[in-house]
CSV table of C-alpha atoms and ligand atoms in Angstrom, one decimal:
chain,number,residue,atom,x,y,z
G,1,MET,CA,0.0,0.0,0.0
G,2,ALA,CA,1.3,3.5,-0.9
G,3,ARG,CA,2.4,5.6,2.1
G,4,PRO,CA,0.2,8.5,3.0
G,5,LYS,CA,1.3,11.9,1.6
G,6,ILE,CA,1.7,14.8,4.0
G,7,ALA,CA,2.0,18.3,2.5
G,8,LEU,CA,3.5,21.0,4.7
G,9,ILE,CA,2.5,24.4,3.3
G,10,GLY,CA,5.2,26.7,4.8
G,11,ALA,CA,8.6,25.4,5.5
G,12,GLY,CA,9.7,27.8,8.2
G,13,GLN,CA,10.3,27.1,11.8
G,14,ILE,CA,7.1,25.1,12.4
G,15,GLY,CA,7.2,23.5,8.9
G,16,GLY,CA,10.7,22.1,9.4
G,17,THR,CA,9.8,20.7,12.8
G,18,LEU,CA,6.6,19.2,11.5
G,19,ALA,CA,8.6,17.4,8.7
G,20,HIS,CA,11.1,16.1,11.3
G,21,ILE,CA,8.4,14.7,13.6
G,22,ALA,CA,6.3,13.3,10.7
G,23,ALA,CA,9.4,11.5,9.4
G,24,GLN,CA,10.4,10.2,12.8
G,25,LYS,CA,6.9,8.8,13.3
G,26,GLU,CA,6.8,7.5,9.7
G,27,LEU,CA,3.4,9.0,9.2
G,28,GLY,CA,4.0,9.2,5.5
G,29,ASP,CA,6.0,10.8,2.7
G,30,VAL,CA,6.5,14.5,3.3
G,31,ILE,CA,6.4,17.4,0.8
G,32,LEU,CA,7.7,20.7,2.2
G,33,PHE,CA,6.3,23.6,0.2
G,34,ASP,CA,7.3,27.2,0.5
G,35,ILE,CA,7.5,30.3,-1.7
G,36,ALA,CA,11.1,30.8,-0.6
G,37,GLU,CA,13.3,29.1,-3.2
G,38,GLY,CA,15.8,26.6,-1.9
G,39,VAL,CA,14.6,26.6,1.7
G,40,PRO,CA,12.1,23.7,1.5
G,41,GLN,CA,14.6,21.8,-0.8
G,42,GLY,CA,17.4,22.4,1.7
G,43,LYS,CA,15.4,21.4,4.7
G,44,ALA,CA,14.0,18.3,3.0
G,45,LEU,CA,17.5,17.1,2.0
G,46,ASP,CA,18.9,17.8,5.5
G,47,LEU,CA,16.0,15.9,7.1
G,48,ALA,CA,16.2,13.0,4.6
G,49,GLN,CA,19.8,12.6,5.8
G,50,CYS,CA,18.5,12.0,9.3
G,51,GLY,CA,16.8,8.9,8.0
G,52,PRO,CA,19.8,6.5,8.1
G,53,VAL,CA,20.7,7.7,11.6
G,54,GLU,CA,17.2,7.8,13.1
G,55,GLY,CA,16.0,4.8,11.1
G,56,PHE,CA,13.0,6.1,9.2
G,57,ASP,CA,11.9,5.1,5.7
G,58,VAL,CA,9.9,8.0,4.3
G,59,ALA,CA,10.6,10.3,1.3
G,60,LEU,CA,11.1,14.0,1.9
G,61,LYS,CA,10.9,16.5,-0.9
G,62,GLY,CA,11.0,20.3,-1.0
G,63,ALA,CA,8.9,22.2,-3.5
G,64,ASN,CA,8.0,25.7,-4.8
G,65,SER,CA,5.1,24.6,-7.0
G,66,TYR,CA,1.7,23.5,-5.8
G,67,GLU,CA,1.7,20.7,-8.3
G,68,ASP,CA,3.9,18.8,-5.9
G,69,ILE,CA,1.2,18.6,-3.2
G,70,ALA,CA,-1.1,16.7,-5.6
G,71,GLY,CA,-3.1,14.0,-3.9
G,72,ALA,CA,-1.9,14.9,-0.4
G,73,ASP,CA,-3.8,13.1,2.4
G,74,VAL,CA,-3.0,15.8,5.0
G,75,CYS,CA,-2.0,19.4,4.5
G,76,ILE,CA,-0.6,21.4,7.5
G,77,VAL,CA,-0.5,25.1,6.8
G,78,THR,CA,2.0,27.4,8.5
G,79,ALA,CA,2.6,29.7,5.6
G,80,GLY,CA,2.6,33.4,6.5
G,81,VAL,CA,4.5,35.5,9.0
G,82,PRO,CA,4.9,34.9,12.8
G,83,ARG,CA,4.8,37.4,15.6
G,84,LYS,CA,7.7,39.6,16.7
G,85,PRO,CA,7.9,41.1,20.2
G,86,GLY,CA,5.1,43.6,20.8
G,87,MET,CA,2.9,42.3,18.0
G,88,SER,CA,-0.4,40.7,18.8
G,89,ARG,CA,-1.6,37.7,16.7
G,90,ASP,CA,-4.3,40.0,15.3
G,91,ASP,CA,-1.5,42.3,13.9
G,92,LEU,CA,-0.8,39.5,11.4
G,93,LEU,CA,-4.3,39.5,9.9
G,94,GLY,CA,-3.8,41.6,6.7
G,95,ILE,CA,-0.6,39.8,5.6
G,96,ASN,CA,-1.7,36.3,6.4
G,97,LEU,CA,-5.1,36.7,4.9
G,98,LYS,CA,-3.5,37.1,1.4
G,99,VAL,CA,-1.4,34.1,2.1
G,100,MET,CA,-4.5,32.0,3.0
G,101,LYS,CA,-6.0,32.9,-0.3
G,102,SER,CA,-3.2,31.5,-2.4
G,103,VAL,CA,-2.8,28.5,-0.1
G,104,GLY,CA,-6.6,27.8,-0.2
G,105,GLU,CA,-6.6,27.9,-4.0
G,106,GLY,CA,-3.6,25.6,-4.2
G,107,ILE,CA,-5.2,23.1,-1.9
G,108,ALA,CA,-8.5,23.2,-3.7
G,109,LYS,CA,-6.8,22.5,-7.0
G,110,TYR,CA,-4.3,19.9,-6.0
G,111,ALA,CA,-5.4,18.3,-2.7
G,112,PRO,CA,-9.2,18.6,-2.5
G,113,ASN,CA,-9.5,15.4,-0.5
G,114,ALA,CA,-7.0,16.3,2.2
G,115,PHE,CA,-7.5,16.8,5.9
G,116,VAL,CA,-6.3,20.4,6.3
G,117,ILE,CA,-4.8,21.7,9.6
G,118,CYS,CA,-4.2,25.4,9.8
G,119,ILE,CA,-1.7,26.8,12.2
G,120,THR,CA,-1.2,30.3,10.8
G,121,ASN,CA,-2.3,33.2,13.0
G,122,PRO,CA,-4.6,34.8,13.9
G,123,LEU,CA,-5.7,31.2,14.0
G,124,ASP,CA,-9.5,31.2,14.3
G,125,ALA,CA,-9.9,33.8,11.5
G,126,MET,CA,-7.3,32.2,9.3
G,127,VAL,CA,-8.8,28.7,9.5
G,128,TRP,CA,-12.2,30.3,8.6
G,129,ALA,CA,-10.7,32.2,5.6
G,130,LEU,CA,-8.7,29.1,4.5
G,131,ARG,CA,-11.9,27.1,4.5
G,132,GLU,CA,-13.7,29.8,2.5
G,133,PHE,CA,-10.9,30.1,-0.1
G,134,SER,CA,-10.5,26.3,-0.5
G,135,GLY,CA,-14.2,25.4,-0.5
G,136,LEU,CA,-13.3,22.1,1.2
G,137,PRO,CA,-16.0,20.5,3.5
G,138,HIS,CA,-16.0,22.1,7.0
G,139,GLU,CA,-15.2,18.9,8.7
G,140,LYS,CA,-12.0,18.5,6.7
G,141,VAL,CA,-10.6,22.0,7.6
G,142,VAL,CA,-9.5,22.6,11.2
G,143,GLY,CA,-7.3,24.9,13.2
G,144,MET,CA,-4.6,23.8,15.7
G,145,ALA,CA,-4.6,25.7,18.9
G,146,GLY,CA,-6.4,23.8,21.7
G,147,VAL,CA,-3.9,20.9,21.8
G,148,LEU,CA,-1.1,23.4,22.2
G,149,ASP,CA,-2.9,25.7,24.7
G,150,SER,CA,-3.9,22.7,26.8
G,151,ALA,CA,-0.3,21.3,26.6
G,152,ARG,CA,0.9,24.6,28.0
G,153,PHE,CA,-1.7,24.4,30.8
G,154,ARG,CA,-0.8,20.8,31.6
G,155,HIS,CA,2.9,21.7,31.7
G,156,PHE,CA,2.4,24.6,34.1
G,157,LEU,CA,0.1,22.5,36.3
G,158,SER,CA,2.5,19.6,36.5
G,159,LEU,CA,5.2,22.0,37.7
G,160,GLU,CA,2.9,23.4,40.4
G,161,PHE,CA,1.8,19.9,41.6
G,162,GLY,CA,5.2,18.2,41.2
G,163,VAL,CA,3.5,15.3,39.2
G,164,SER,CA,4.1,13.8,35.8
G,165,MET,CA,2.7,15.7,32.9
G,166,ARG,CA,1.2,12.5,31.7
G,167,ASP,CA,-1.2,12.4,34.6
G,168,VAL,CA,-2.5,16.0,34.0
G,169,SER,CA,-5.3,16.5,31.6
G,170,ALA,CA,-6.6,19.9,30.7
G,171,PHE,CA,-9.4,21.5,28.7
G,172,VAL,CA,-9.1,24.9,26.9
G,173,LEU,CA,-12.0,26.4,25.0
G,174,GLY,CA,-12.6,29.4,22.8
G,175,GLY,CA,-10.4,31.4,20.5
G,176,HIS,CA,-6.6,31.1,20.4
G,177,GLY,CA,-5.5,34.3,22.0
G,178,ASP,CA,-5.9,36.4,25.1
G,179,THR,CA,-9.5,35.4,25.5
G,180,MET,CA,-8.9,31.6,25.5
G,181,VAL,CA,-10.9,29.8,28.2
G,182,PRO,CA,-8.9,27.3,30.3
G,183,LEU,CA,-11.6,25.2,32.0
G,184,THR,CA,-10.4,24.3,35.5
G,185,ARG,CA,-13.5,22.2,36.3
G,186,TYR,CA,-12.7,19.9,33.4
G,187,SER,CA,-9.0,19.8,34.0
G,188,THR,CA,-7.7,17.0,36.2
G,189,VAL,CA,-4.7,15.4,37.9
G,190,GLY,CA,-5.1,11.7,38.1
G,191,GLY,CA,-8.9,12.2,37.6
G,192,ILE,CA,-9.2,14.8,40.4
G,193,ASN,CA,-10.4,18.2,39.1
G,194,LEU,CA,-8.6,21.4,39.9
G,195,PRO,CA,-11.3,23.0,42.2
G,196,ASP,CA,-11.1,19.8,44.3
G,197,LEU,CA,-7.3,20.0,44.4
G,198,VAL,CA,-7.6,23.6,45.7
G,199,ALA,CA,-10.0,22.3,48.4
G,200,MET,CA,-7.5,19.6,49.2
G,201,GLY,CA,-4.8,22.2,49.7
G,202,TRP,CA,-2.6,21.1,46.8
G,203,THR,CA,-2.6,24.7,45.5
G,204,THR,CA,-4.4,28.0,46.1
G,205,GLN,CA,-7.0,29.7,44.0
G,206,GLU,CA,-4.5,32.6,43.5
G,207,LYS,CA,-1.8,30.3,42.2
G,208,LEU,CA,-4.3,28.6,39.9
G,209,ASP,CA,-5.4,32.0,38.6
G,210,ALA,CA,-1.8,32.8,37.9
G,211,ILE,CA,-1.3,29.6,36.0
G,212,VAL,CA,-4.4,30.3,33.9
G,213,GLN,CA,-3.0,33.7,33.0
G,214,ARG,CA,0.4,32.3,32.2
G,215,THR,CA,-1.3,29.8,29.9
G,216,ARG,CA,-3.2,32.6,28.1
G,217,ASP,CA,0.1,34.5,27.7
G,218,GLY,CA,2.0,31.3,26.9
G,219,GLY,CA,2.8,32.3,23.3
G,220,ALA,CA,3.8,35.8,24.1
G,221,GLU,CA,6.2,34.5,26.8
G,222,ILE,CA,8.1,32.6,24.2
G,223,VAL,CA,8.0,35.4,21.6
G,224,GLY,CA,9.5,37.7,24.3
G,225,LEU,CA,12.3,35.2,24.9
G,226,LEU,CA,13.1,34.3,21.3
G,227,LYS,CA,12.8,37.8,19.9
G,228,THR,CA,12.9,36.7,16.3
G,229,GLY,CA,9.8,34.6,16.0
G,230,SER,CA,7.3,32.5,17.9
G,231,ALA,CA,7.1,29.0,19.4
G,232,PHE,CA,7.6,26.1,17.0
G,233,TYR,CA,8.4,22.8,18.7
G,234,ALA,CA,5.2,22.4,20.7
G,235,PRO,CA,3.0,23.9,18.0
G,236,ALA,CA,4.4,21.3,15.6
G,237,ALA,CA,4.1,18.4,18.0
G,238,SER,CA,0.4,19.4,18.6
G,239,ALA,CA,-0.5,19.5,14.9
G,240,ILE,CA,1.2,16.1,14.4
G,241,GLU,CA,-1.1,14.7,17.1
G,242,MET,CA,-4.1,15.8,15.1
G,243,ALA,CA,-2.7,14.6,11.8
G,244,GLU,CA,-2.0,11.2,13.3
G,245,ALA,CA,-5.5,11.0,14.8
G,246,TYR,CA,-6.9,11.5,11.2
G,247,LEU,CA,-4.5,9.2,9.4
G,248,LYS,CA,-4.9,6.3,11.9
G,249,ASP,CA,-8.6,6.9,12.5
G,250,GLN,CA,-7.9,7.1,16.2
G,251,LYS,CA,-11.1,9.0,17.2
G,252,ARG,CA,-9.0,11.1,19.6
G,253,VAL,CA,-10.8,13.6,21.7
G,254,LEU,CA,-8.8,16.7,21.1
G,255,PRO,CA,-9.6,20.4,21.4
G,256,ALA,CA,-9.4,22.1,18.0
G,257,ALA,CA,-10.6,25.2,16.2
G,258,ALA,CA,-13.5,23.5,14.5
G,259,TYR,CA,-16.6,24.7,12.5
G,260,VAL,CA,-19.4,24.8,15.0
G,261,LYS,CA,-23.0,25.0,13.9
G,262,GLY,CA,-25.7,24.4,16.5
G,263,ALA,CA,-23.5,23.5,19.5
G,264,TYR,CA,-22.8,26.2,22.0
G,265,GLY,CA,-25.6,28.2,20.4
G,266,LEU,CA,-23.4,29.0,17.4
G,267,ASP,CA,-24.7,29.6,14.0
G,268,GLY,CA,-21.7,28.4,12.0
G,269,MET,CA,-18.2,29.7,13.0
G,270,TYR,CA,-14.8,28.5,13.8
G,271,VAL,CA,-13.8,28.4,17.5
G,272,GLY,CA,-11.9,26.2,19.9
G,273,VAL,CA,-14.0,23.3,21.1
G,274,PRO,CA,-13.5,19.7,22.1
G,275,THR,CA,-13.7,17.5,19.0
G,276,VAL,CA,-13.4,13.8,18.0
G,277,ILE,CA,-10.8,13.4,15.2
G,278,GLY,CA,-10.8,10.3,13.1
G,279,ALA,CA,-10.9,9.2,9.4
G,280,GLY,CA,-13.9,11.5,8.8
G,281,GLY,CA,-11.9,14.6,9.9
G,282,ILE,CA,-13.8,16.4,12.6
G,283,GLU,CA,-16.3,13.7,13.3
G,284,ARG,CA,-18.0,15.3,16.3
G,285,VAL,CA,-18.0,18.5,18.2
G,286,VAL,CA,-18.4,17.8,21.9
G,287,GLU,CA,-20.7,20.2,23.7
G,288,ILE,CA,-19.9,20.3,27.4
G,289,LYS,CA,-22.1,21.9,30.0
G,290,LEU,CA,-20.8,25.3,31.0
G,291,ASN,CA,-21.6,27.3,34.2
G,292,ASP,CA,-22.5,31.0,33.9
G,293,GLU,CA,-18.9,32.2,34.4
G,294,GLU,CA,-17.5,29.8,31.8
G,295,LYS,CA,-20.3,30.7,29.4
G,296,ALA,CA,-19.5,34.5,29.8
G,297,MET,CA,-15.8,33.8,29.1
G,298,LEU,CA,-16.6,31.8,26.0
G,299,ASP,CA,-19.0,34.5,24.8
G,300,LYS,CA,-16.2,37.1,25.1
G,301,SER,CA,-13.8,34.8,23.2
G,302,ILE,CA,-16.5,34.2,20.5
G,303,ASP,CA,-17.0,38.0,20.1
G,304,ALA,CA,-13.2,38.4,19.6
G,305,VAL,CA,-13.2,35.8,16.9
G,306,LYS,CA,-16.2,37.4,15.2
G,307,GLY,CA,-14.4,40.7,15.2
G,308,LEU,CA,-11.5,39.1,13.4
G,309,VAL,CA,-13.7,37.4,10.8
G,310,ALA,CA,-15.5,40.8,10.2
G,311,ALA,CA,-12.0,42.4,9.7
G,312,CYS,CA,-11.2,39.7,7.1
G,313,LYS,CA,-14.4,40.5,5.2
G,314,GLY,CA,-13.5,44.1,5.3
G,315,ILE,CA,-10.1,43.4,3.7
G,316,ASP,CA,-11.2,40.9,1.1
G,317,SER,CA,-14.6,41.6,-0.4
G,318,SER,CA,-14.8,38.0,-1.9
G,319,LEU,CA,-15.3,36.8,1.7
G,320,ALA,CA,-18.2,39.1,2.6
B,1,A3D,P1,8.2,31.1,9.8
B,1,A3D,O1,9.4,30.4,10.4
B,1,A3D,O2,8.3,32.6,9.4
B,1,A3D,O3,7.6,30.3,8.6
B,1,A3D,C1,6.6,30.8,7.8
B,1,A3D,C2,7.0,30.3,6.3
B,1,A3D,O4,5.9,30.7,5.5
B,1,A3D,C3,8.2,31.0,5.8
B,1,A3D,O5,9.2,30.0,5.4
B,1,A3D,C4,7.7,31.8,4.6
B,1,A3D,O6,8.6,31.8,3.5
B,1,A3D,C5,6.4,31.0,4.2
B,1,A3D,N1,5.5,31.7,3.4
B,1,A3D,C6,5.2,33.0,3.5
B,1,A3D,N2,4.2,33.3,2.5
B,1,A3D,C7,3.9,32.1,1.9
B,1,A3D,C8,3.0,31.7,0.9
B,1,A3D,N3,2.3,32.6,0.3
B,1,A3D,N4,3.0,30.5,0.5
B,1,A3D,C9,3.8,29.5,1.1
B,1,A3D,N5,4.7,29.8,2.1
B,1,A3D,C10,4.7,31.1,2.5
B,1,A3D,O7,7.0,31.1,10.9
B,1,A3D,P2,6.6,29.9,11.9
B,1,A3D,O8,6.8,28.6,11.2
B,1,A3D,O9,7.3,30.1,13.2
B,1,A3D,O10,5.1,30.2,12.2
B,1,A3D,C11,4.1,30.1,11.1
B,1,A3D,C12,2.8,30.6,11.5
B,1,A3D,O11,2.3,29.8,12.6
B,1,A3D,C13,2.7,32.1,12.0
B,1,A3D,O12,1.6,32.7,11.5
B,1,A3D,C14,2.6,32.0,13.5
B,1,A3D,O13,2.0,33.1,14.1
B,1,A3D,C15,1.7,30.7,13.6
B,1,A3D,N6,1.8,30.1,14.9
B,1,A3D,C16,0.6,29.6,15.4
B,1,A3D,C17,0.5,28.9,16.6
B,1,A3D,C18,-0.8,28.4,17.1
B,1,A3D,O14,-0.8,27.8,18.2
B,1,A3D,C19,-2.0,28.6,16.3
B,1,A3D,C20,1.7,28.8,17.4
B,1,A3D,C21,2.9,29.3,16.9
B,1,A3D,C22,2.9,29.9,15.6
């Protein structure tokens, strides 16, 4: 049986890391696509030369033409520009919207059956625009943010509690940005939820609030340290988890920026929600019961995403 084909649209920091992890896991043959000439080819050759050392058998190829992504089973999109210190994700909107148009058209022409994972920021607006430009079914176009945001939350919680990160599970809802909604009631350590752990004296509400805030600012903290770009290792690992769930029909329950129509009272928009990812793409949106405070936080986050989508429509009249 032929190996699956994974097209990485954007061969920058995240794109290169995606290629490396995909090859190490032997998820399929990898095409690295970028407008920068030589960069995807150079990274593909360098990574292919890891093969004998790391022991993987997949083909890696760099490309500057969309023809090379033909028939891809998965496309992961990081094309565009990342944040620099002092920039918000929303500052990237105008530049990256144009990029989504060319990427969406390329995918529509050459890989219309792919499962498409968008990482380009501002995430919730870019995944919406990419879906509009590509015309692919909504369940086949999704944004990666929740896996990363909850990984950050899990990491900080494991440090606070002094327990293995593997035993910490966390839920983050809403848009990817300052309005994201870390759900403490649905986040657990060994099955015990965070409010109970506060009651048990494992931590204090103040410390928990500080961890929630650090999670919201998790991307900016790394941008501030790197100075020349944004996080790329954990974003790549998170998107690979989603791609693997699709390729292996794992039916993983993962938070993702999915198209929501009906659930959470939404009338068709992309926002971060718990989903089930399998061979059908986004097979289910999980609607969890929210209390008034959580609902208010989610509404605020939804408003922020709606504002970004409106801004996209203002920039590109074909989206209106
Ligand atoms: P970077 O290393 O700059 O790579 C982006 C690549 O896109 C570069 O190699 C560019 O040449 C390429 N590119 C630009 N325009 C096009 C185009 N029209 N077609 C094809 N390729 C193009 O950035 P990065 O890899 O660090 O980040 C990529 C994106 O991911 C940025 O928008 C980040 O803000 C975003 N990001 C999102 C998250 C989320 O959790 C959602 C996390 C981290 C970064």
